[in-house]
């Protein structure tokens, strides 16, 4: 009986409010990554409990826990040994967004920008650090801080983030009539469904197979496309 109860216990899925990648309360779904993962969990017959915690704390809890899932997790050198990497759900392109002439490289951005906004606890922080940006240049924004508003006020010179996130937030903002400028894609990493380092092997294989099937059947692409606004020219 204890085994049966454990098997029926909902799996904890940690995910931040990071539109359009993951959304907690949205009538149309749970985001580009969230919808794919929740569909895969439903396909293998698993109940899910979505856990809402600050992103840095969620990463620590999952890494130290057992059989806990987390999305959307970029596979970076700093995180490699901390998690079980189940499967990449999508590729995330990252770029600098600003209101002036866009930069063409990290080197140019490092010279031009005094303050670059990035999400607290995101892979963007490590990317900029590896590219030689100083701690003074990297402004880590907490959940609820509006990077679009900070850009228009001049409190940050640029915003370094995933392309879908920038377009989604800008399209829904009061500033969308202004000319948002985008650099070329300067970094790209897979967004993974991750699990605790101590993770059930059968669960890993089931989820990997389910998400691969969704991708092959074209279901994942349709789920992701629903969240993308019409993209302006860079």
Coordinates of N, CA and C in Angstrom, one line a residue:
X1 N 0.8 -1.2 0.0 CA 0.0 0.0 0.0 C 0.9 1.3 0.0
X2 N 1.9 1.2 0.7 CA 2.8 2.4 0.8 C 3.4 2.7 -0.6
X3 N 3.8 1.6 -1.3 CA 4.3 1.7 -2.7 C 3.3 2.3 -3.6
X4 N 2.0 1.9 -3.5 CA 1.0 2.4 -4.4 C 0.7 3.9 -4.1
X5 N 0.7 4.2 -2.8 CA 0.5 5.6 -2.5 C 1.6 6.5 -3.0
X6 N 2.8 6.0 -2.9 CA 4.0 6.8 -3.4 C 3.9 7.0 -4.9
X7 N 3.4 5.9 -5.7 CA 3.3 6.0 -7.1 C 2.3 7.0 -7.6
X8 N 1.2 7.2 -6.7 CA 0.1 8.1 -7.1 C 0.4 9.5 -6.6
X9 N 1.4 9.7 -5.9 CA 1.7 11.1 -5.3 C 2.1 12.0 -6.4
X10 N 1.6 13.2 -6.5 CA 1.9 14.2 -7.6 C 3.4 14.5 -7.6
X11 N 3.9 14.6 -8.8 CA 5.3 15.0 -9.0 C 5.4 16.5 -8.9
X12 N 6.4 16.9 -8.1 CA 6.6 18.4 -8.0 C 7.3 18.9 -9.2
X13 N 6.7 19.9 -9.8 CA 7.3 20.6 -10.9 C 7.6 22.1 -10.6
X14 N 8.9 22.4 -10.4 CA 9.2 23.8 -10.1 C 9.4 24.6 -11.3
X15 N 8.7 25.7 -11.4 CA 8.8 26.6 -12.6 C 8.5 28.1 -12.2
X16 N 9.3 29.0 -12.7 CA 9.1 30.4 -12.4 C 8.0 31.0 -13.2
X17 N 7.5 32.2 -12.9 CA 6.7 33.0 -13.8 C 7.6 33.7 -14.7
X18 N 7.8 33.1 -15.9 CA 8.8 33.6 -16.9 C 8.1 33.6 -18.3
X19 N 7.1 34.5 -18.5 CA 6.4 34.5 -19.8 C 7.4 34.9 -20.9
X20 N 7.2 34.2 -22.1 CA 6.1 33.2 -22.4 C 6.6 31.8 -22.2
X21 N 7.8 31.6 -21.5 CA 8.3 30.2 -21.4 C 7.5 29.4 -20.4
X22 N 7.2 30.0 -19.2 CA 6.4 29.4 -18.2 C 5.5 30.4 -17.6
X23 N 4.3 30.0 -17.4 CA 3.2 30.8 -16.8 C 2.4 30.1 -15.8
X24 N 2.2 30.7 -14.6 CA 1.4 30.0 -13.6 C -0.1 30.1 -13.8
X25 N -0.5 31.3 -14.1 CA -2.0 31.6 -14.2 C -2.3 32.2 -15.5
X26 N -2.7 31.4 -16.4 CA -3.0 31.9 -17.8 C -4.1 31.1 -18.4
X27 N -5.1 31.7 -18.8 CA -6.3 30.9 -19.3 C -6.0 30.0 -20.5
X28 N -5.0 30.4 -21.2 CA -4.7 29.6 -22.4 C -3.7 28.5 -22.2
X29 N -3.0 28.5 -21.0 CA -2.0 27.4 -20.8 C -0.9 27.9 -19.9
X30 N 0.2 27.1 -19.9 CA 1.3 27.4 -19.0 C 2.6 27.7 -19.6
X31 N 2.6 28.2 -20.9 CA 3.7 28.7 -21.5 C 4.4 27.8 -22.5
X32 N 5.3 28.3 -23.2 CA 6.0 27.5 -24.3 C 6.6 26.2 -23.8
X33 N 7.3 26.3 -22.7 CA 7.9 25.1 -22.1 C 7.0 24.4 -21.2
X34 N 6.2 25.2 -20.4 CA 5.3 24.6 -19.5 C 4.3 23.7 -20.1
X35 N 3.7 24.1 -21.2 CA 2.6 23.3 -21.9 C 3.2 22.0 -22.4
X36 N 4.4 22.0 -23.0 CA 5.0 20.8 -23.5 C 5.3 19.8 -22.4
X37 N 5.9 20.3 -21.3 CA 6.2 19.4 -20.2 C 4.9 18.8 -19.5
X38 N 3.9 19.7 -19.3 CA 2.7 19.2 -18.7 C 2.0 18.2 -19.6
X39 N 2.0 18.4 -20.9 CA 1.4 17.5 -21.8 C 2.1 16.1 -21.7
X40 N 3.5 16.2 -21.7 CA 4.2 14.9 -21.6 C 3.9 14.2 -20.2
X41 N 3.8 14.9 -19.2 CA 3.5 14.3 -17.9 C 2.1 13.7 -17.9
X42 N 1.1 14.3 -18.6 CA -0.2 13.8 -18.7 C -0.2 12.5 -19.5
X43 N 0.7 12.5 -20.6 CA 0.7 11.3 -21.5 C 1.3 10.1 -20.7
X44 N 2.1 10.3 -19.8 CA 2.7 9.1 -19.0 C 1.9 8.9 -17.7
X45 N 0.8 9.6 -17.6 CA -0.1 9.3 -16.5 C 0.3 9.8 -15.1
X46 N 1.1 10.9 -15.1 CA 1.6 11.5 -13.8 C 0.8 12.7 -13.4
X47 N 0.4 12.7 -12.2 CA -0.2 13.9 -11.6 C 0.9 14.9 -11.3
X48 N 0.6 16.2 -11.4 CA 1.7 17.2 -11.2 C 1.2 18.3 -10.2
X49 N 2.2 18.6 -9.4 CA 2.0 19.8 -8.4 C 3.0 20.8 -8.8
X50 N 2.5 22.0 -9.3 CA 3.4 23.1 -9.7 C 3.8 23.8 -8.5
X51 N 5.1 24.0 -8.3 CA 5.6 24.7 -7.1 C 6.2 26.0 -7.5
X52 N 5.7 27.1 -6.8 CA 6.1 28.4 -7.1 C 7.0 28.9 -6.0
X53 N 8.3 29.1 -6.4 CA 9.3 29.7 -5.4 C 10.2 30.6 -6.2
X54 N 10.9 31.5 -5.5 CA 11.9 32.3 -6.2 C 12.9 31.4 -6.9
X55 N 13.2 31.8 -8.2 CA 14.0 31.0 -9.1 C 15.3 30.5 -8.5
X56 N 16.1 31.4 -7.8 CA 17.4 30.8 -7.2 C 17.1 29.8 -6.2
X57 N 16.1 30.0 -5.3 CA 15.8 29.0 -4.3 C 15.2 27.7 -4.9
X58 N 14.4 27.8 -5.9 CA 13.9 26.6 -6.6 C 15.0 25.7 -7.1
X59 N 16.0 26.4 -7.7 CA 17.1 25.6 -8.3 C 17.9 24.8 -7.2
X60 N 18.1 25.5 -6.1 CA 18.8 24.8 -4.9 C 17.9 23.6 -4.4
X61 N 16.7 23.9 -4.2 CA 15.8 22.8 -3.6 C 15.7 21.6 -4.5
X62 N 15.6 21.8 -5.8 CA 15.5 20.7 -6.8 C 16.8 19.9 -6.8
X63 N 18.0 20.7 -6.9 CA 19.3 20.0 -6.9 C 19.5 19.1 -5.7
X64 N 19.0 19.6 -4.5 CA 19.3 18.8 -3.3 C 18.2 17.8 -3.0
X65 N 17.1 17.9 -3.7 CA 16.0 17.0 -3.5 C 16.0 15.7 -4.1
X66 N 14.9 15.0 -4.3 CA 14.8 13.7 -5.0 C 13.5 13.7 -5.8
X67 N 13.7 13.3 -7.1 CA 12.6 13.2 -8.0 C 11.8 14.5 -8.2
X68 N 12.4 15.6 -8.1 CA 11.8 16.9 -8.3 C 12.1 17.4 -9.7
X69 N 11.1 17.9 -10.5 CA 11.3 18.4 -11.8 C 11.5 19.9 -11.8
X70 N 12.2 20.4 -12.8 CA 12.3 21.9 -12.9 C 12.4 22.3 -14.4
X71 N 11.8 23.4 -14.7 CA 11.8 24.0 -16.0 C 11.7 25.5 -15.9
X72 N 12.2 26.3 -16.9 CA 13.0 25.9 -18.0 C 14.5 26.1 -17.6
X73 N 15.3 25.1 -17.6 CA 16.6 25.1 -17.1 C 17.7 25.1 -18.2
X74 N 18.4 26.2 -18.3 CA 19.5 26.2 -19.3 C 20.7 25.3 -18.8
X75 N 21.2 24.5 -19.7 CA 22.3 23.6 -19.4 C 23.6 24.4 -19.5
X76 N 24.1 24.8 -18.4 CA 25.3 25.6 -18.3 C 26.4 24.9 -17.6
X77 N 27.7 25.3 -17.8 CA 28.8 24.6 -17.1 C 28.6 24.6 -15.6
X78 N 28.1 25.7 -15.0 CA 27.9 25.8 -13.6 C 26.9 24.8 -13.0
X79 N 25.9 24.5 -13.9 CA 24.8 23.6 -13.4 C 25.0 22.1 -13.8
X80 N 26.0 21.8 -14.6 CA 26.0 20.5 -15.2 C 26.0 19.3 -14.2
X81 N 26.7 19.4 -13.1 CA 26.8 18.3 -12.2 C 25.7 18.4 -11.1
X82 N 24.8 19.3 -11.2 CA 23.8 19.5 -10.1 C 22.5 18.8 -10.4
X83 N 22.3 18.5 -11.6 CA 20.9 18.0 -12.0 C 21.0 16.7 -12.9
X84 N 19.9 16.1 -13.0 CA 19.7 15.1 -14.0 C 19.1 15.8 -15.2
X85 N 19.7 15.7 -16.4 CA 19.2 16.5 -17.5 C 18.4 15.5 -18.4
X86 N 17.1 15.7 -18.3 CA 16.2 14.7 -19.0 C 16.2 15.0 -20.5
X87 N 15.8 16.2 -20.9 CA 15.7 16.4 -22.4 C 15.6 17.9 -22.6
X88 N 16.1 18.4 -23.8 CA 15.9 19.8 -24.1 C 14.5 19.9 -24.7
X89 N 13.8 20.9 -24.2 CA 12.4 21.2 -24.7 C 12.4 22.1 -25.9
X90 N 13.3 23.1 -25.9 CA 13.4 24.1 -27.0 C 14.8 24.8 -26.9
X91 N 15.2 25.4 -28.0 CA 16.4 26.2 -28.0 C 16.1 27.6 -27.7
X92 N 16.8 28.3 -26.9 CA 16.5 29.7 -26.5 C 17.7 30.5 -27.1
X93 N 17.3 31.4 -28.0 CA 18.3 32.4 -28.5 C 18.2 33.6 -27.6
X94 N 19.4 34.2 -27.3 CA 19.5 35.4 -26.5 C 20.2 36.5 -27.2
X95 N 19.7 37.8 -26.9 CA 20.2 38.9 -27.6 C 20.1 40.1 -26.6
X96 N 20.8 41.2 -27.0 CA 20.6 42.5 -26.3 C 19.5 43.3 -26.9
X97 N 18.7 43.9 -26.0 CA 17.6 44.7 -26.5 C 17.8 46.1 -25.9
X98 N 17.6 47.1 -26.7 CA 17.8 48.5 -26.3 C 17.0 49.4 -27.1
X99 N 17.0 50.7 -26.8 CA 16.3 51.7 -27.6 C 17.1 52.5 -28.5
X100 N 18.5 52.2 -28.5 CA 19.4 52.9 -29.5 C 19.9 51.9 -30.5
X101 N 20.9 52.3 -31.2 CA 21.5 51.5 -32.2 C 22.0 50.2 -31.6
X102 N 21.6 49.0 -32.1 CA 22.0 47.7 -31.5 C 23.5 47.4 -31.6
X103 N 24.0 46.7 -30.7 CA 25.4 46.2 -30.7 C 25.5 45.0 -31.6
X104 N 26.7 44.7 -32.0 CA 26.9 43.5 -32.9 C 27.6 42.4 -32.3
X105 N 28.2 42.6 -31.0 CA 29.0 41.6 -30.4 C 29.0 41.8 -28.9
X106 N 29.4 40.8 -28.1 CA 29.6 41.0 -26.7 C 30.7 42.0 -26.4
X107 N 31.7 42.0 -27.2 CA 32.8 43.0 -27.0 C 32.3 44.4 -27.1
X108 N 31.5 44.7 -28.1 CA 30.9 46.0 -28.3 C 30.0 46.3 -27.2
X109 N 29.2 45.4 -26.7 CA 28.3 45.6 -25.6 C 29.0 45.9 -24.3
X110 N 30.1 45.2 -24.1 CA 30.9 45.4 -22.9 C 31.5 46.8 -22.8
X111 N 31.8 47.4 -24.0 CA 32.4 48.7 -24.1 C 31.3 49.8 -24.0
X112 N 30.1 49.5 -24.5 CA 29.1 50.6 -24.6 C 28.2 50.6 -23.4
X113 N 27.8 49.5 -22.9 CA 26.8 49.5 -21.8 C 27.4 49.6 -20.4
X114 N 26.9 50.5 -19.6 CA 27.3 50.6 -18.2 C 26.5 49.6 -17.3
X115 N 25.2 49.5 -17.7 CA 24.3 48.7 -16.9 C 23.4 47.8 -17.8
X116 N 23.5 46.5 -17.7 CA 22.7 45.6 -18.5 C 21.8 44.8 -17.6
X117 N 20.5 44.8 -17.8 CA 19.5 44.1 -17.0 C 19.5 42.7 -17.4
X118 N 19.5 41.8 -16.4 CA 19.3 40.3 -16.6 C 18.4 39.8 -15.5
X119 N 17.8 38.7 -15.7 CA 16.9 38.1 -14.7 C 17.8 37.5 -13.6
X120 N 17.4 37.7 -12.4 CA 18.1 37.1 -11.2 C 18.1 35.6 -11.3
X121 N 19.3 35.0 -11.2 CA 19.4 33.5 -11.1 C 19.3 32.9 -12.5
X122 N 19.3 33.6 -13.6 CA 19.2 33.1 -14.9 C 20.5 32.8 -15.5
X123 N 20.5 32.0 -16.6 CA 21.8 31.6 -17.3 C 22.4 32.9 -17.9
X124 N 21.6 33.9 -18.1 CA 22.2 35.2 -18.7 C 23.3 35.7 -17.8
X125 N 23.2 35.6 -16.5 CA 24.2 36.1 -15.6 C 25.5 35.5 -15.9
X126 N 25.5 34.1 -15.9 CA 26.8 33.4 -16.2 C 27.4 33.7 -17.5
X127 N 26.5 33.8 -18.5 CA 26.9 34.1 -19.9 C 27.7 35.4 -19.9
X128 N 27.1 36.5 -19.3 CA 27.8 37.8 -19.3 C 29.1 37.7 -18.5
X129 N 29.1 37.0 -17.4 CA 30.3 36.9 -16.6 C 31.4 36.2 -17.4
X130 N 31.1 35.2 -18.1 CA 32.1 34.5 -18.9 C 32.6 35.4 -20.1
X131 N 31.8 36.3 -20.5 CA 32.1 37.2 -21.6 C 32.9 38.5 -21.1
X132 N 33.2 38.5 -19.8 CA 34.0 39.6 -19.3 C 33.3 40.8 -18.7
X133 N 32.0 40.7 -18.6 CA 31.3 41.9 -18.0 C 31.5 41.9 -16.5
X134 N 31.7 43.1 -16.0 CA 31.9 43.3 -14.5 C 30.7 43.1 -13.7
X135 N 30.8 42.9 -12.4 CA 29.6 42.8 -11.6 C 28.8 44.1 -11.6
X136 N 29.5 45.3 -11.7 CA 28.9 46.6 -11.8 C 28.0 46.7 -13.0
X137 N 28.4 46.0 -14.1 CA 27.6 46.2 -15.3 C 26.4 45.3 -15.4
X138 N 26.4 44.2 -14.6 CA 25.3 43.3 -14.6 C 24.3 43.6 -13.5
X139 N 23.1 44.0 -13.9 CA 22.0 44.4 -13.0 C 21.0 43.3 -13.0
X140 N 21.0 42.5 -11.9 CA 20.1 41.4 -11.8 C 18.7 41.8 -11.3
X141 N 17.7 41.6 -12.1 CA 16.4 42.0 -11.9 C 15.6 40.9 -11.2
X142 N 14.9 41.2 -10.1 CA 14.1 40.3 -9.4 C 12.7 40.2 -10.1
X143 N 12.0 39.1 -9.8 CA 10.6 38.9 -10.3 C 9.7 40.1 -9.9
X144 N 9.1 40.6 -10.9 CA 8.2 41.8 -10.7 C 8.9 43.1 -11.2
X145 N 10.2 43.2 -11.3 CA 10.8 44.3 -11.9 C 10.6 44.3 -13.4
X146 N 10.2 45.5 -13.9 CA 9.8 45.5 -15.3 C 11.0 46.1 -16.1
X147 N 11.7 45.2 -16.9 CA 12.9 45.6 -17.6 C 12.5 46.6 -18.7
X148 N 11.3 46.5 -19.3 CA 10.9 47.5 -20.3 C 10.8 48.9 -19.7
X149 N 10.2 49.0 -18.5 CA 10.1 50.3 -17.8 C 11.4 50.8 -17.5
X150 N 12.3 50.0 -17.0 CA 13.7 50.4 -16.7 C 14.4 50.9 -17.9
X151 N 14.2 50.3 -19.0 CA 14.9 50.7 -20.3 C 14.4 52.1 -20.6
X152 N 13.1 52.3 -20.6 CA 12.6 53.6 -21.0 C 12.9 54.7 -20.1
X153 N 13.2 54.4 -18.8 CA 13.6 55.4 -17.8 C 15.1 55.6 -17.9
X154 N 15.8 54.8 -18.6 CA 17.3 54.9 -18.7 C 18.0 54.4 -17.5
X155 N 17.3 53.6 -16.7 CA 18.0 53.0 -15.5 C 18.9 51.8 -15.9
X156 N 18.6 51.2 -17.0 CA 19.5 50.2 -17.6 C 19.7 50.6 -19.1
X157 N 20.9 50.3 -19.6 CA 21.2 50.7 -21.0 C 20.7 49.7 -22.0
X158 N 20.6 48.4 -21.5 CA 20.2 47.3 -22.4 C 19.7 46.2 -21.5
X159 N 19.0 45.3 -22.2 CA 18.4 44.2 -21.5 C 18.9 42.9 -22.3
X160 N 19.5 42.0 -21.6 CA 20.0 40.8 -22.2 C 19.1 39.7 -21.8
X161 N 18.4 39.1 -22.7 CA 17.4 38.1 -22.4 C 17.1 37.2 -23.6
X162 N 16.2 36.2 -23.3 CA 15.8 35.4 -24.4 C 14.9 36.2 -25.4
X163 N 15.0 35.9 -26.6 CA 14.2 36.6 -27.7 C 12.7 36.5 -27.4
X164 N 12.2 35.3 -27.2 CA 10.7 35.2 -27.0 C 10.2 36.0 -25.8
X165 N 11.0 36.0 -24.7 CA 10.6 36.8 -23.6 C 10.5 38.3 -23.9
X166 N 11.6 38.8 -24.5 CA 11.6 40.2 -24.8 C 10.4 40.6 -25.7
X167 N 10.2 39.9 -26.8 CA 9.1 40.2 -27.7 C 7.8 40.1 -27.0
X168 N 7.6 39.1 -26.2 CA 6.3 38.9 -25.5 C 6.0 40.0 -24.6
X169 N 7.0 40.4 -23.7 CA 6.8 41.5 -22.7 C 6.6 42.8 -23.4
X170 N 7.5 43.1 -24.4 CA 7.4 44.3 -25.2 C 6.0 44.5 -25.8
X171 N 5.5 43.4 -26.5 CA 4.3 43.4 -27.2 C 3.1 43.7 -26.3
X172 N 3.2 43.4 -25.0 CA 2.1 43.6 -24.0 C 2.3 44.8 -23.2
X173 N 3.3 45.6 -23.5 CA 3.6 46.8 -22.7 C 3.0 48.1 -23.2
X174 N 3.1 49.1 -22.4 CA 2.5 50.4 -22.8 C 3.5 51.1 -23.7
X175 N 4.7 50.6 -23.9 CA 5.8 51.2 -24.7 C 6.0 50.6 -26.0
X176 N 5.1 49.7 -26.4 CA 5.3 48.9 -27.7 C 5.3 49.8 -28.9
X177 N 4.8 51.0 -28.9 CA 4.9 51.9 -30.1 C 6.3 52.4 -30.3
X178 N 7.1 52.4 -29.2 CA 8.5 52.8 -29.4 C 9.3 51.8 -30.2
X179 N 10.5 52.2 -30.7 CA 11.3 51.3 -31.5 C 12.3 50.5 -30.7
X180 N 11.9 49.3 -30.3 CA 12.8 48.4 -29.6 C 13.8 47.8 -30.6
X181 N 15.1 48.0 -30.3 CA 16.2 47.5 -31.1 C 16.8 46.2 -30.6
X182 N 17.1 45.3 -31.5 CA 17.6 44.0 -31.1 C 19.0 43.7 -31.7
X183 N 19.9 43.2 -31.0 CA 21.2 42.8 -31.5 C 21.0 41.4 -32.2
X184 N 22.0 41.0 -33.0 CA 21.9 39.6 -33.5 C 21.9 38.6 -32.3
X185 N 21.5 37.4 -32.6 CA 21.6 36.4 -31.5 C 23.0 36.2 -31.2
X186 N 23.4 36.3 -29.9 CA 24.8 36.2 -29.5 C 25.0 35.0 -28.6
X187 N 24.0 34.4 -28.1 CA 24.1 33.1 -27.3 C 22.9 32.3 -27.5
X188 N 23.0 31.0 -27.5 CA 21.9 30.1 -27.6 C 22.2 28.8 -26.8
X189 N 21.2 28.4 -26.0 CA 21.3 27.2 -25.2 C 20.0 26.5 -25.2
X190 N 20.0 25.2 -25.0 CA 18.8 24.4 -24.9 C 18.2 24.7 -23.5
X191 N 16.8 24.8 -23.5 CA 16.1 24.9 -22.3 C 15.6 23.5 -21.9
X192 N 16.1 23.0 -20.8 CA 15.8 21.6 -20.4 C 14.7 21.4 -19.4
X193 N 14.1 20.2 -19.5 CA 13.4 19.7 -18.3 C 14.5 19.0 -17.5
X194 N 14.7 19.5 -16.3 CA 15.7 18.9 -15.4 C 15.0 18.2 -14.2
X195 N 15.8 17.4 -13.6 CA 15.3 16.7 -12.4 C 16.4 16.7 -11.3
X196 N 16.1 16.4 -10.1 CA 17.1 16.3 -9.1 C 18.2 15.4 -9.5
X197 N 19.4 15.6 -8.9 CA 20.5 14.7 -9.2 C 20.1 13.3 -8.9
X198 N 19.3 13.1 -7.8 CA 18.8 11.8 -7.4 C 17.4 11.7 -8.0
X199 N 17.3 11.0 -9.2 CA 16.0 11.0 -9.9 C 15.8 9.6 -10.5
X200 N 14.5 9.1 -10.4 CA 14.1 7.8 -10.8 C 14.4 7.6 -12.3
X201 N 15.1 6.6 -12.6 CA 15.5 6.3 -14.0 C 14.4 6.0 -14.9
X202 N 13.3 5.3 -14.4 CA 12.2 5.1 -15.2 C 11.4 6.3 -15.6
X203 N 11.3 7.2 -14.6 CA 10.6 8.5 -14.8 C 11.4 9.3 -15.9
X204 N 12.7 9.3 -15.8 CA 13.6 10.0 -16.8 C 13.3 9.5 -18.2
X205 N 13.3 8.2 -18.4 CA 13.2 7.6 -19.7 C 11.8 7.8 -20.2
X206 N 10.7 7.7 -19.4 CA 9.4 8.0 -19.8 C 9.2 9.4 -20.3
X207 N 9.7 10.3 -19.5 CA 9.5 11.8 -19.9 C 10.3 12.1 -21.2
X208 N 11.5 11.6 -21.3 CA 12.4 11.8 -22.4 C 11.6 11.3 -23.7
X209 N 11.1 10.1 -23.6 CA 10.4 9.5 -24.8 C 9.1 10.3 -25.1
X210 N 8.4 10.7 -24.1 CA 7.1 11.5 -24.3 C 7.4 12.8 -25.0
X211 N 8.4 13.5 -24.5 CA 8.7 14.8 -25.1 C 9.3 14.7 -26.5
X212 N 10.1 13.7 -26.7 CA 10.6 13.4 -28.1 C 9.4 13.1 -29.0
X213 N 8.5 12.4 -28.6 CA 7.3 12.1 -29.4 C 6.5 13.3 -29.7
X214 N 6.3 14.2 -28.7 CA 5.6 15.5 -29.0 C 6.3 16.3 -30.0
X215 N 7.6 16.3 -30.0 CA 8.4 17.1 -30.9 C 8.3 16.4 -32.3
X216 N 8.4 15.1 -32.4 CA 8.3 14.5 -33.7 C 6.9 14.6 -34.4
X217 N 5.9 14.6 -33.5 CA 4.5 14.7 -34.0 C 4.1 16.2 -34.4
X218 N 5.0 17.1 -34.1 CA 4.7 18.5 -34.4 C 3.8 19.2 -33.3
X219 N 3.5 18.5 -32.2 CA 2.7 19.0 -31.2 C 3.4 20.1 -30.4
X220 N 4.7 19.9 -30.1 CA 5.4 20.9 -29.4 C 5.5 22.2 -30.1
X221 N 5.8 22.1 -31.4 CA 5.9 23.4 -32.2 C 4.6 24.2 -32.2
X222 N 3.5 23.5 -32.3 CA 2.2 24.2 -32.2 C 1.9 24.8 -30.9
X223 N 2.3 24.1 -29.8 CA 2.1 24.6 -28.5 C 3.0 25.9 -28.3
X224 N 4.2 25.8 -28.7 CA 5.1 27.0 -28.6 C 4.7 28.2 -29.4
X225 N 4.2 27.9 -30.6 CA 3.9 29.0 -31.6 C 2.7 29.9 -31.1
X226 N 1.9 29.3 -30.2 CA 0.7 30.0 -29.7 C 1.1 31.2 -28.9
X227 N 2.3 31.2 -28.4 CA 2.7 32.3 -27.5 C 3.5 33.4 -28.1
X228 N 3.8 33.2 -29.4 CA 4.7 34.2 -30.0 C 4.0 35.3 -30.7
X229 N 4.2 36.5 -30.4 CA 3.7 37.6 -31.2 C 4.3 37.7 -32.6
X230 N 3.8 38.4 -33.5 CA 4.4 38.7 -34.7 C 5.8 39.4 -34.5
X231 N 6.8 38.8 -35.0 CA 8.2 39.3 -34.7 C 8.6 40.5 -35.6
X232 N 9.0 41.6 -35.1 CA 9.5 42.7 -35.9 C 10.8 42.4 -36.4
X233 N 11.2 43.1 -37.4 CA 12.6 43.0 -37.9 C 13.6 43.4 -36.9
X234 N 14.8 42.7 -36.8 CA 15.7 43.1 -35.8 C 16.2 44.6 -36.0

